[in-house]
Amino acid sequence: MLILVVNAGSSSLKYQLINMDDESVLAKGNCDRIGIDGHISHKTADGRAFDADCTFPTHTEAFEKLVEVLTTGDHAVIKSMDEISAVGHRIVQGAEIFDRPCLVTPEVIDQIDGLAELAPVHNHAHALALRACTAVIPATTPQVVVFDTAFHQTMPPKAYMFGLPYEDYEKYHVRKYGFHGTSHRFVSSALAEAMGKNIEDLKIVSCHLGNGSSITAVNGGKCVDTSMGFTPLDGVLMGTRCGAVDPSAVTFVASKHGFTPDEMSQYMNKKSGFLGVSGVSSDNRDIQEAAKQGNKRAQLASEMLAYEIQKYIGSYTAAMNGVDAVLFTGGIGENSAEIRELVCSGMSWFGIEIDNEINNATRGKLQKISTPDSKVEVWIVPTNEELLIARDTLELISK
Ligand code: ADP
């Protein structure tokens, strides 16, 4: 059974075609620069590649091209879209409406579009892609939406409310939503399996560290708190995002620069984080390289990220009244031995001890990196959000 997984942004449409019989990826690619000019890059599992400039005025033309490359030419992997059993879409913001995946209907697309105010960069683009997909694929092919926020809907009000007047929660839905939920759900259950335990019996701190980073407390398989908030700007220092700062610093800086709210948002989302602190780069590899060469601001950026993660591990251990395992995932979490070491050093009181040799030798694969004596197990768990979207899609259409 084949499932097409789609991750649409405002100017891009990433896709993977997954064979659910063995969960292998048959082809993947990206329709990029939608609304600008257009480019598609496509790769099949057996190494056939296709790259071309195209015209993508809207998501519809991008979808049409995607169908064309999957079904025709040297790089085709299927004969017709009828071979695809369902399409699963990643959606960033489901707010309080969607606490689980659901089948796509015109009403669901309108609801997703209606949440655009809460996720301006993403939700409207998702709605455009959903409408384009509906117009292009066979009418009999079911579509499913899987939300980044859904896993975090189990947080209690004491964790998700802000100390702002309650009326603004009721009127404007201002609260913590959390993001990366599909990843945290995937890796925490993969970890339970690797540990040979029931997830219901585990207290896990899940650290998803990439260009965007979030830390989640998973107690018994359910999210009880998470570091991202109303938007994916809150929490720890990221590639270009500042993470949590004193709100008064925000209004102060905005008034000093004469920024509008949108300009201040750009400053915090695009010019801050690793990039803003180091002045070197938003990319962790560049930061680690510069830090090794003695760049003080790059060293500071690394130390800030690690220190913030340590504090989240501490506070989420308190929130769950214990912790059995800490896991690292995402581009940085899976690959950066330096960041993992910085986080885990100095946490022996918490029962965290890692084996530096194993830590240094491991990249991008499932691996326990804590010592046999470590009270808390520490693991690297590669994430795979597309696969979980495909599994959710399959589960829903099988019902
Ligand atoms: P996104 O949040 O966009 O999905 P990723 O999860 O791909 O991002 O993470 C990107 C980050 O991972 C970048 O900061 C990059 O430097 C870092 N990264 C990727 N590979 C390595 C590596 N081998 N060593 C250190 N950092 C890495």
XYZ file of C-alpha atoms and ligand atoms in Angstrom:
426
model
C 0.000 0.000 0.000
C 1.414 3.398 -1.023
C 0.974 6.633 0.932
C 2.043 10.041 -0.332
C 3.218 12.350 2.478
C 3.112 16.086 1.785
C 4.726 18.900 3.747
C 3.678 22.200 2.199
C 5.066 25.620 3.018
C 4.244 28.997 1.527
C 6.707 28.519 -1.352
C 7.556 24.826 -1.218
C 5.940 21.432 -1.364
C 8.035 18.553 -0.047
C 6.827 15.012 -0.639
C 7.686 11.372 0.046
C 6.042 8.336 -1.465
C 6.168 5.554 1.126
C 5.490 1.864 0.598
C 3.749 0.884 3.833
C 4.370 -2.843 3.274
C 7.969 -2.338 4.411
C 7.868 1.407 5.263
C 10.455 2.153 2.566
C 10.622 5.466 0.702
C 10.081 4.911 -3.053
C 10.699 8.536 -4.059
C 11.014 11.935 -2.502
C 11.411 15.496 -3.645
C 10.618 19.147 -3.340
C 8.679 21.576 -5.519
C 10.360 24.819 -4.593
C 9.977 28.546 -5.323
C 6.186 28.364 -5.724
C 4.825 31.825 -6.601
C 8.339 33.000 -7.583
C 9.410 30.926 -10.596
C 9.583 27.231 -9.756
C 11.956 24.273 -9.449
C 11.482 20.581 -8.816
C 14.064 18.144 -7.479
C 13.031 14.503 -7.370
C 14.891 11.343 -6.385
C 13.896 7.701 -6.456
C 15.088 5.012 -4.037
C 17.062 3.312 -6.821
C 19.024 6.478 -7.548
C 17.170 8.069 -10.477
C 17.097 11.833 -10.144
C 15.249 14.626 -11.891
C 15.907 18.349 -11.519
C 14.181 21.039 -13.550
C 13.100 24.652 -13.533
C 9.326 24.920 -13.872
C 6.541 27.451 -13.702
C 4.717 27.243 -10.373
C 2.430 30.277 -10.068
C 0.477 28.421 -7.321
C 0.518 25.157 -5.354
C -1.796 23.615 -7.984
C 0.860 23.698 -10.730
C 3.397 22.285 -8.251
C 1.012 19.411 -7.459
C 0.435 18.754 -11.148
C 4.213 18.538 -11.677
C 4.589 16.221 -8.686
C 1.981 13.885 -10.191
C 3.754 14.065 -13.556
C 7.203 13.140 -12.179
C 5.798 10.309 -10.044
C 3.898 8.776 -12.968
C 5.783 9.540 -16.210
C 9.303 9.611 -17.635
C 12.532 7.877 -16.584
C 12.048 8.855 -12.951
C 8.491 7.492 -12.553
C 7.780 5.071 -9.699
C 4.071 4.426 -10.354
C 1.890 4.240 -13.474
C -1.045 6.233 -12.151
C -2.108 8.113 -9.026
C -4.770 5.414 -8.530
C -1.965 3.274 -7.080
C -1.703 5.667 -4.114
C -4.052 4.664 -1.296
C -4.045 8.009 0.543
C -2.268 11.323 1.012
C -1.079 12.459 4.469
C -0.421 16.156 5.048
C 1.688 17.755 7.761
C -0.136 20.716 9.319
C 1.632 23.063 11.741
C -1.241 24.532 13.783
C -4.344 22.624 14.843
C -4.968 24.742 17.963
C -7.632 23.382 20.345
C -9.770 22.123 17.454
C -7.582 19.198 16.383
C -6.099 16.904 19.009
C -5.549 14.005 16.599
C -5.185 13.302 12.872
C -8.387 13.504 10.846
C -9.765 12.939 7.348
C -9.815 15.949 5.054
C -13.182 17.467 4.153
C -13.900 20.944 2.738
C -14.887 21.999 6.306
C -11.578 20.750 7.737
C -9.641 22.745 5.104
C -11.648 25.869 6.022
C -10.929 25.283 9.729
C -7.185 24.938 9.021
C -7.286 28.131 6.955
C -9.244 29.813 9.755
C -6.323 29.162 12.118
C -3.937 31.133 9.862
C -3.881 34.022 12.340
C -2.217 31.695 14.869
C 0.356 30.397 12.325
C 0.689 33.085 9.644
C 3.631 31.495 7.855
C 2.132 28.028 7.621
C -1.603 27.397 7.885
C -2.798 29.362 4.874
C -0.128 27.628 2.765
C -1.362 24.262 4.092
C -4.925 25.172 3.079
C -3.742 26.190 -0.404
C -1.894 22.897 -0.769
C -4.888 20.892 0.487
C -7.180 22.572 -2.048
C -4.597 22.064 -4.823
C -4.169 18.403 -3.897
C -7.949 17.881 -3.822
C -8.194 19.335 -7.328
C -5.353 17.223 -8.744
C -5.549 13.724 -7.187
C -8.391 11.257 -7.896
C -11.563 12.168 -5.967
C -11.632 8.668 -4.464
C -8.194 9.046 -2.775
C -8.649 9.928 0.902
C -6.517 12.639 2.476
C -5.502 12.904 6.127
C -4.111 15.841 8.097
C -1.596 15.328 10.928
C -0.951 18.280 13.247
C 2.345 19.390 14.867
C 0.369 20.711 17.823
C -1.895 17.692 18.435
C 0.522 15.727 20.663
C 0.747 18.712 23.013
C -3.019 18.993 23.528
C -2.682 16.772 26.633
C -0.841 19.553 28.516
C -2.753 20.694 31.612
C -3.952 24.333 31.759
C -1.300 25.176 34.384
C 1.331 24.356 31.727
C -0.262 25.983 28.695
C -1.723 29.193 30.129
C 0.184 32.488 30.111
C -0.087 34.972 32.963
C -2.027 37.378 30.736
C -5.670 38.388 31.353
C -7.831 35.265 30.953
C -10.192 37.071 28.562
C -7.462 37.132 25.899
C -7.159 33.362 26.080
C -10.934 33.110 25.583
C -11.136 35.778 22.886
C -7.861 35.389 20.978
C -6.813 31.835 21.925
C -3.487 33.085 23.295
C -1.848 30.122 25.037
C 1.035 27.696 24.647
C 0.415 25.194 21.820
C 3.833 23.605 21.331
C 5.229 22.317 18.029
C 7.305 19.390 16.663
C 4.595 17.181 18.233
C 4.792 14.541 15.504
C 8.539 14.235 16.059
C 8.293 14.077 19.866
C 5.569 11.405 19.577
C 7.611 9.363 17.075
C 10.896 9.455 18.998
C 9.422 8.897 22.448
C 7.629 5.748 21.316
C 10.713 4.584 19.348
C 12.742 5.064 22.538
C 10.305 3.038 24.650
C 10.584 0.238 22.083
C 14.408 0.450 22.112
C 14.433 0.321 25.923
C 12.070 -2.660 25.868
C 9.574 -0.803 28.085
C 5.952 0.269 27.860
C 5.761 3.975 27.129
C 3.042 4.205 29.830
C 5.768 3.401 32.389
C 8.336 5.966 31.218
C 9.173 9.580 32.014
C 11.077 11.017 29.056
C 12.605 14.406 28.267
C 12.665 14.611 24.468
C 15.113 17.154 22.990
C 14.402 17.894 19.311
C 17.312 20.114 18.251
C 17.430 21.370 14.670
C 17.118 24.769 13.000
C 14.090 24.987 15.252
C 14.412 23.276 18.629
C 11.982 22.191 21.300
C 12.139 20.179 24.502
C 9.128 18.142 25.634
C 8.273 16.340 28.866
C 6.579 13.041 27.967
C 5.031 11.275 30.961
C 3.480 7.880 30.252
C 3.426 8.639 26.510
C 1.609 11.956 26.959
C 3.010 15.456 26.651
C 2.789 17.325 29.956
C 4.857 20.378 28.979
C 6.893 21.676 26.072
C 9.276 24.551 25.443
C 7.770 26.093 22.302
C 4.761 28.248 22.977
C 2.100 30.277 21.194
C 4.443 30.106 18.191
C 7.662 28.167 17.489
C 9.663 31.169 18.751
C 9.561 30.317 22.461
C 11.941 28.044 24.376
C 15.645 27.519 23.682
C 18.027 29.434 21.403
C 17.643 28.276 17.765
C 19.322 28.862 14.380
C 17.847 32.321 13.843
C 15.158 32.427 16.573
C 15.852 33.952 19.967
C 13.850 31.542 22.144
C 12.482 32.873 25.454
C 13.437 36.432 26.389
C 12.023 38.808 28.981
C 8.931 40.322 27.257
C 10.049 43.761 28.484
C 13.281 43.395 26.495
C 11.098 42.913 23.403
C 9.114 46.133 23.881
C 12.327 47.979 24.858
C 14.275 46.878 21.736
C 11.270 47.556 19.483
C 11.026 51.112 20.784
C 14.816 51.684 20.484
C 14.828 50.542 16.824
C 11.403 52.016 16.054
C 10.231 48.576 14.891
C 6.626 47.770 14.010
C 5.305 44.485 15.497
C 6.085 42.730 12.178
C 9.624 44.119 12.078
C 10.201 43.054 15.691
C 8.919 39.601 14.810
C 11.404 39.385 11.894
C 14.216 40.495 14.229
C 13.391 37.748 16.747
C 12.662 35.035 14.162
C 15.310 35.670 11.497
C 18.162 37.693 13.005
C 18.550 36.212 16.470
C 19.532 32.820 17.900
C 22.869 31.272 16.882
C 23.146 33.819 14.070
C 22.448 36.884 16.193
C 24.544 35.855 19.201
C 27.563 34.526 17.281
C 27.489 36.818 14.254
C 28.903 33.755 12.451
C 26.064 31.579 11.176
C 22.707 30.036 11.997
C 24.120 26.574 11.256
C 25.414 24.473 14.151
C 28.278 23.014 12.070
C 29.638 26.523 11.426
C 29.146 27.431 15.086
C 31.068 24.366 16.312
C 33.863 24.996 13.810
C 34.168 28.665 14.812
C 34.028 27.715 18.515
C 36.910 25.258 18.015
C 38.943 28.019 16.385
C 38.435 30.151 19.482
C 35.553 32.405 18.373
C 34.191 33.568 21.748
C 30.711 34.479 20.533
C 30.308 31.088 18.815
C 31.403 29.411 22.076
C 28.882 31.558 23.953
C 26.043 30.590 21.570
C 26.822 26.878 22.079
C 27.028 27.277 25.840
C 23.757 29.212 25.944
C 21.904 26.470 24.039
C 23.348 23.698 26.220
C 22.639 25.600 29.456
C 19.034 26.274 28.438
C 18.536 22.580 27.608
C 20.019 21.582 30.980
C 17.521 23.865 32.706
C 14.629 22.330 30.751
C 15.798 18.834 31.719
C 15.873 19.993 35.342
C 12.477 21.662 35.278
C 10.787 18.832 33.367
C 12.256 16.320 35.826
C 10.513 18.374 38.499
C 7.300 18.572 36.426
C 7.187 14.762 36.045
C 8.570 14.039 39.538
C 11.380 12.032 37.947
C 12.971 11.103 34.656
C 13.908 7.711 33.192
C 15.452 8.825 29.922
C 16.625 11.850 27.987
C 16.677 11.617 24.203
C 18.315 13.709 21.498
C 16.888 14.026 17.996
C 16.823 16.456 15.022
C 19.832 17.568 12.946
C 21.780 18.823 15.982
C 20.517 16.236 18.475
C 21.351 13.322 16.176
C 24.683 14.616 14.863
C 26.324 17.066 17.235
C 28.397 15.185 19.819
C 29.657 18.590 21.062
C 26.194 19.874 22.004
C 25.187 16.527 23.559
C 28.354 16.521 25.661
C 27.878 20.138 26.759
C 24.288 19.338 27.817
C 25.111 16.121 29.679
C 28.245 17.282 31.465
C 27.594 18.626 34.932
C 24.313 16.724 35.309
C 25.629 13.839 37.426
C 23.452 14.904 40.375
C 20.463 14.197 38.118
C 21.882 10.735 37.440
C 23.046 11.567 33.916
C 26.425 10.146 32.821
C 27.320 9.662 29.176
C 30.070 7.549 27.633
C 32.111 10.142 25.736
C 33.642 7.604 23.398
C 30.230 6.286 22.272
C 28.854 9.841 22.114
C 31.717 11.028 19.901
C 31.474 8.013 17.626
C 27.706 8.192 17.019
C 25.867 10.127 14.328
C 22.303 9.829 13.147
C 21.478 6.383 14.476
C 19.552 4.874 17.344
C 22.095 4.500 20.146
C 22.229 4.570 23.917
C 25.027 6.963 24.894
C 24.736 6.816 28.691
C 27.083 4.650 30.765
C 25.747 1.370 32.243
C 25.778 3.070 35.688
C 23.891 6.182 34.606
C 20.621 6.372 36.579
C 18.966 8.156 33.668
C 19.391 6.587 30.226
C 20.494 8.953 27.470
C 19.746 8.053 23.854
C 20.090 9.344 20.312
C 16.827 8.591 18.491
C 16.571 9.593 14.803
C 13.258 11.248 14.044
C 11.055 10.447 11.049
C 7.995 12.692 10.961
C 7.045 11.616 7.419
C 6.856 7.986 8.452
C 4.635 8.777 11.429
C 2.347 10.865 9.172
C 2.171 7.893 6.790
C 1.410 5.497 9.696
C -1.297 7.842 11.049
C -2.781 8.148 7.562
C -2.838 4.385 7.096
C -4.416 3.879 10.532
C -7.166 6.405 9.854
C -8.104 5.115 6.404
C -8.076 1.528 7.681
C -10.762 2.335 10.267
P 15.117 21.633 10.621
O 14.733 22.155 11.963
O 15.134 22.681 9.549
O 14.419 20.329 10.220
P 17.450 19.929 10.989
O 16.767 19.035 11.966
O 17.827 19.369 9.671
O 16.671 21.283 10.761
O 18.766 20.480 11.716
C 19.613 21.389 11.122
C 20.769 21.645 12.100
O 21.463 20.409 12.308
C 21.777 22.647 11.585
O 22.116 23.574 12.612
C 22.984 21.780 11.266
O 24.195 22.447 11.443
C 22.848 20.663 12.271
N 23.608 19.502 11.807
C 23.348 18.714 10.747
N 24.326 17.788 10.566
C 25.252 18.022 11.537
C 26.502 17.428 11.894
N 27.006 16.409 11.213
N 27.145 17.924 12.977
C 26.649 18.959 13.667
N 25.487 19.566 13.398
C 24.781 19.112 12.347
